[in-house]
Amino acid sequence: KAKGESARRTSRVSTLIRGVVLLCFVATSASRVGAIVTNYSAPMDIFRFLYQEELLSPPGGSLVNVCMGKEWYRYPSSFFLRPWARLRFIRDGITSQLPRDFPEIPLGSRE
């Protein structure tokens, strides 16, 4: 009788320890995912601000240049810019080759 109760108690403690370890693992993993999303979303936040607030209308009907320096590779895509904004690259300590502009044609690549 004592052996059965001891085995059940050991089983409950073991199950409790497994649950606590699993809960700690899930909490740590969720915290890490949240930190990565928060801390590495700066380029998207900047271009979201440009699209939604800063570049709402073209200034004086002219094109606007959005210049990128060393961090050009973090920029997601020129699709995040308004039609009157152009992505430009400046040589700011860059020794490698920078991306070139694609020629703009009316129907894009469908012609």
Coordinates of N, CA and C in Angstrom, one line a residue:
K1 N 0.8 -1.2 0.0 CA 0.0 0.0 0.0 C 0.9 1.3 0.0
A2 N 1.9 1.3 0.8 CA 2.8 2.5 0.9 C 3.6 2.6 -0.4
K3 N 4.0 1.5 -1.1 CA 4.7 1.6 -2.3 C 3.8 2.3 -3.4
G4 N 2.6 1.9 -3.5 CA 1.6 2.4 -4.5 C 1.4 3.9 -4.3
E5 N 1.3 4.4 -3.1 CA 1.1 5.8 -2.8 C 2.3 6.6 -3.1
S6 N 3.5 6.0 -2.8 CA 4.7 6.7 -3.1 C 5.0 6.8 -4.6
A7 N 4.6 5.8 -5.3 CA 4.8 5.8 -6.8 C 3.8 6.8 -7.4
R8 N 2.6 6.9 -6.9 CA 1.6 7.9 -7.4 C 2.1 9.3 -7.1
R9 N 2.7 9.5 -5.9 CA 3.1 10.9 -5.5 C 4.3 11.2 -6.4
T10 N 5.2 10.3 -6.7 CA 6.4 10.5 -7.5 C 5.9 10.8 -8.9
S11 N 4.9 10.2 -9.4 CA 4.4 10.4 -10.7 C 3.8 11.8 -10.8
R12 N 3.1 12.2 -9.8 CA 2.4 13.6 -9.8 C 3.5 14.7 -9.8
V13 N 4.5 14.5 -8.9 CA 5.6 15.4 -8.9 C 6.4 15.5 -10.2
S14 N 6.6 14.4 -10.8 CA 7.3 14.3 -12.1 C 6.4 15.0 -13.2
T15 N 5.1 14.8 -13.2 CA 4.2 15.5 -14.1 C 4.2 17.0 -13.9
L16 N 4.2 17.4 -12.6 CA 4.3 18.8 -12.3 C 5.6 19.5 -12.7
I17 N 6.7 18.8 -12.5 CA 8.0 19.3 -12.9 C 8.0 19.5 -14.5
R18 N 7.5 18.5 -15.2 CA 7.5 18.5 -16.6 C 6.6 19.7 -17.1
G19 N 5.5 19.9 -16.5 CA 4.6 21.0 -16.8 C 5.3 22.4 -16.6
V20 N 6.0 22.5 -15.5 CA 6.6 23.8 -15.2 C 7.8 24.0 -16.2
V21 N 8.5 23.0 -16.5 CA 9.6 23.1 -17.5 C 9.0 23.5 -18.8
L22 N 8.0 22.8 -19.2 CA 7.3 23.2 -20.5 C 6.8 24.6 -20.5
L23 N 6.2 25.0 -19.5 CA 5.6 26.4 -19.4 C 6.8 27.4 -19.4
C24 N 7.9 27.1 -18.8 CA 9.0 28.1 -18.8 C 9.6 28.1 -20.3
F25 N 9.7 27.0 -20.9 CA 10.1 26.9 -22.3 C 9.2 27.7 -23.2
V26 N 7.9 27.5 -23.1 CA 7.0 28.3 -24.0 C 7.1 29.8 -23.7
A27 N 7.1 30.2 -22.4 CA 7.2 31.6 -22.1 C 8.5 32.2 -22.6
T28 N 9.6 31.5 -22.5 CA 10.9 32.0 -23.0 C 10.9 32.1 -24.5
S29 N 10.3 31.1 -25.2 CA 10.2 31.2 -26.7 C 9.3 32.3 -27.1
A30 N 8.2 32.5 -26.5 CA 7.3 33.6 -26.9 C 8.0 35.0 -26.6
S31 N 8.7 35.1 -25.5 CA 9.4 36.3 -25.2 C 10.5 36.6 -26.3
R32 N 11.2 35.6 -26.7 CA 12.2 35.8 -27.7 C 11.6 36.2 -29.1
V33 N 10.5 35.6 -29.5 CA 9.8 35.9 -30.7 C 9.3 37.4 -30.6
G34 N 8.8 37.8 -29.5 CA 8.3 39.2 -29.3 C 9.5 40.2 -29.4
A35 N 10.6 39.8 -28.8 CA 11.7 40.7 -28.8 C 12.3 40.9 -30.2
I36 N 12.4 39.8 -31.0 CA 12.9 39.8 -32.3 C 12.0 40.7 -33.2
V37 N 10.7 40.5 -33.1 CA 9.7 41.3 -33.9 C 9.8 42.8 -33.5
T38 N 9.9 43.1 -32.2 CA 10.0 44.5 -31.8 C 11.3 45.1 -32.2
N39 N 12.4 44.4 -31.9 CA 13.7 45.0 -32.1 C 14.3 45.0 -33.5
Y40 N 13.7 44.2 -34.4 CA 14.2 44.2 -35.8 C 13.2 44.7 -36.8
S41 N 12.2 45.4 -36.3 CA 11.2 45.9 -37.2 C 11.4 47.4 -37.6
A42 N 12.5 48.0 -37.2 CA 12.7 49.4 -37.4 C 12.7 49.8 -38.9
P43 N 13.3 49.1 -39.8 CA 13.2 49.5 -41.2 C 11.7 49.5 -41.7
M44 N 11.0 48.5 -41.3 CA 9.5 48.5 -41.7 C 8.8 49.7 -41.1
D45 N 9.1 50.0 -39.9 CA 8.4 51.1 -39.2 C 8.7 52.4 -39.9
I46 N 10.0 52.6 -40.3 CA 10.4 53.8 -41.0 C 9.6 54.0 -42.3
F47 N 9.6 52.9 -43.1 CA 9.0 53.0 -44.4 C 7.5 53.0 -44.3
R48 N 6.9 52.4 -43.2 CA 5.5 52.6 -43.0 C 5.1 54.0 -42.7
F49 N 6.0 54.7 -41.9 CA 5.8 56.1 -41.6 C 5.9 57.0 -42.8
L50 N 6.9 56.7 -43.7 CA 7.0 57.4 -44.9 C 5.7 57.2 -45.8
Y51 N 5.2 56.0 -45.9 CA 4.1 55.7 -46.8 C 2.8 56.3 -46.2
Q52 N 2.6 56.2 -44.9 CA 1.3 56.6 -44.3 C 1.2 58.0 -43.9
E53 N 2.3 58.7 -43.6 CA 2.3 60.0 -43.0 C 3.1 61.1 -43.8
E54 N 4.3 60.7 -44.2 CA 5.2 61.7 -44.7 C 5.0 62.0 -46.2
L55 N 4.7 60.9 -47.0 CA 4.6 61.1 -48.4 C 3.2 60.9 -48.9
L56 N 2.2 61.5 -48.2 CA 0.8 61.4 -48.6 C 0.5 62.1 -50.0
S57 N 1.1 63.2 -50.2 CA 0.9 63.8 -51.5 C 2.3 64.4 -52.0
P58 N 2.4 64.4 -53.4 CA 3.7 64.9 -53.9 C 3.9 66.3 -53.7
P59 N 5.1 66.7 -53.2 CA 5.3 68.2 -53.0 C 5.5 68.9 -54.3
G60 N 4.5 69.7 -54.6 CA 4.6 70.6 -55.8 C 4.6 69.7 -57.1
G61 N 4.1 68.6 -57.1 CA 4.0 67.7 -58.3 C 5.3 67.2 -58.8
S62 N 6.3 67.2 -57.9 CA 7.6 66.6 -58.4 C 7.9 65.3 -57.7
L63 N 8.9 64.6 -58.2 CA 9.3 63.4 -57.6 C 10.1 63.6 -56.3
V64 N 10.0 62.7 -55.4 CA 10.7 62.7 -54.1 C 11.7 61.6 -54.1
N65 N 13.0 61.9 -53.8 CA 14.0 60.9 -53.6 C 14.1 60.5 -52.2
V66 N 14.0 59.2 -52.0 CA 14.3 58.6 -50.6 C 15.6 57.9 -50.7
C67 N 16.6 58.5 -50.0 CA 18.0 58.1 -50.1 C 18.3 57.0 -49.0
M68 N 19.1 56.0 -49.4 CA 19.5 55.0 -48.5 C 21.1 55.0 -48.5
G69 N 21.6 54.7 -47.4 CA 23.1 54.7 -47.3 C 23.6 53.2 -47.1
K70 N 24.3 53.0 -46.0 CA 24.9 51.7 -45.7 C 23.8 50.7 -45.4
E71 N 22.7 51.0 -45.0 CA 21.7 50.1 -44.6 C 20.7 49.7 -45.7
W72 N 21.1 49.9 -47.0 CA 20.2 49.7 -48.1 C 19.7 48.3 -48.2
Y73 N 20.4 47.3 -47.8 CA 20.0 45.9 -47.9 C 18.8 45.6 -46.9
R74 N 18.6 46.4 -45.9 CA 17.5 46.2 -45.0 C 16.1 46.7 -45.5
Y75 N 16.2 47.5 -46.6 CA 14.9 48.0 -47.1 C 14.1 46.9 -47.8
P76 N 12.8 46.7 -47.5 CA 12.1 45.6 -48.0 C 11.8 45.6 -49.5
S77 N 11.3 46.7 -50.0 CA 11.0 46.8 -51.5 C 10.6 48.2 -51.8
S78 N 10.8 48.6 -53.1 CA 10.3 49.9 -53.5 C 8.8 49.9 -53.6
F79 N 8.1 48.8 -53.5 CA 6.7 48.7 -53.5 C 6.1 49.4 -52.3
F80 N 6.9 49.7 -51.3 CA 6.4 50.3 -50.1 C 6.5 51.8 -50.2
L81 N 6.9 52.4 -51.3 CA 6.9 53.8 -51.6 C 5.7 54.2 -52.4
R82 N 5.4 55.5 -52.3 CA 4.3 56.0 -53.2 C 4.8 56.1 -54.6
P83 N 3.9 56.3 -55.6 CA 4.3 56.3 -57.0 C 5.3 57.5 -57.3
W84 N 5.2 58.6 -56.6 CA 6.0 59.8 -56.8 C 7.3 59.7 -56.0
A85 N 7.6 58.7 -55.3 CA 8.8 58.6 -54.6 C 9.8 57.6 -55.2
R86 N 11.0 57.9 -55.3 CA 12.0 57.1 -55.9 C 13.1 56.7 -54.9
L87 N 13.5 55.4 -54.9 CA 14.5 55.0 -54.0 C 15.9 55.2 -54.6
R88 N 16.7 55.9 -53.9 CA 18.1 56.3 -54.4 C 19.1 55.8 -53.4
F89 N 20.3 55.5 -53.9 CA 21.3 55.0 -53.0 C 22.5 56.0 -53.0
I90 N 23.0 56.2 -51.9 CA 24.2 57.1 -51.8 C 25.4 56.3 -51.3
R91 N 26.6 56.6 -51.8 CA 27.8 55.9 -51.4 C 28.2 56.5 -50.0
D92 N 27.9 55.8 -49.0 CA 28.3 56.3 -47.6 C 29.2 55.2 -47.0
G93 N 30.4 55.2 -47.4 CA 31.3 54.2 -46.9 C 31.1 52.8 -47.6
I94 N 30.4 52.7 -48.6 CA 30.1 51.5 -49.3 C 31.2 51.3 -50.4
T95 N 31.9 50.1 -50.3 CA 32.9 49.8 -51.3 C 32.4 48.8 -52.4
S96 N 31.2 48.2 -52.1 CA 30.7 47.2 -53.0 C 29.8 47.9 -54.0
Q97 N 29.2 47.1 -54.9 CA 28.3 47.6 -55.9 C 26.9 47.8 -55.3
L98 N 26.3 48.9 -55.7 CA 24.9 49.2 -55.2 C 23.9 48.7 -56.3
P99 N 22.7 48.5 -55.9 CA 21.6 48.1 -56.8 C 21.3 49.2 -57.8
R100 N 20.9 48.9 -59.0 CA 20.6 49.9 -60.0 C 19.1 50.0 -60.1
D101 N 18.6 51.1 -60.7 CA 17.2 51.3 -60.9 C 16.8 50.4 -62.1
F102 N 15.5 50.0 -62.1 CA 14.9 49.3 -63.2 C 14.3 50.4 -64.1
P103 N 14.4 50.2 -65.4 CA 13.8 51.3 -66.3 C 12.2 51.2 -66.1
E104 N 11.7 52.4 -66.0 CA 10.2 52.5 -65.8 C 9.5 52.5 -67.2
I105 N 8.6 51.6 -67.4 CA 7.8 51.6 -68.6 C 6.4 51.5 -68.2
P106 N 5.5 52.0 -69.0 CA 4.1 52.1 -68.6 C 3.4 50.8 -68.1
L107 N 3.6 49.7 -68.7 CA 2.9 48.5 -68.2 C 3.9 47.5 -67.5
G108 N 5.0 48.1 -67.0 CA 5.9 47.3 -66.3 C 6.5 46.2 -67.2
S109 N 6.6 45.0 -66.7 CA 7.2 43.9 -67.5 C 6.2 43.1 -68.3
R110 N 4.9 43.6 -68.5 CA 3.9 42.9 -69.2 C 4.0 43.2 -70.7
E111 N 4.9 44.1 -71.1 CA 5.0 44.4 -72.6 C 5.9 43.4 -73.3

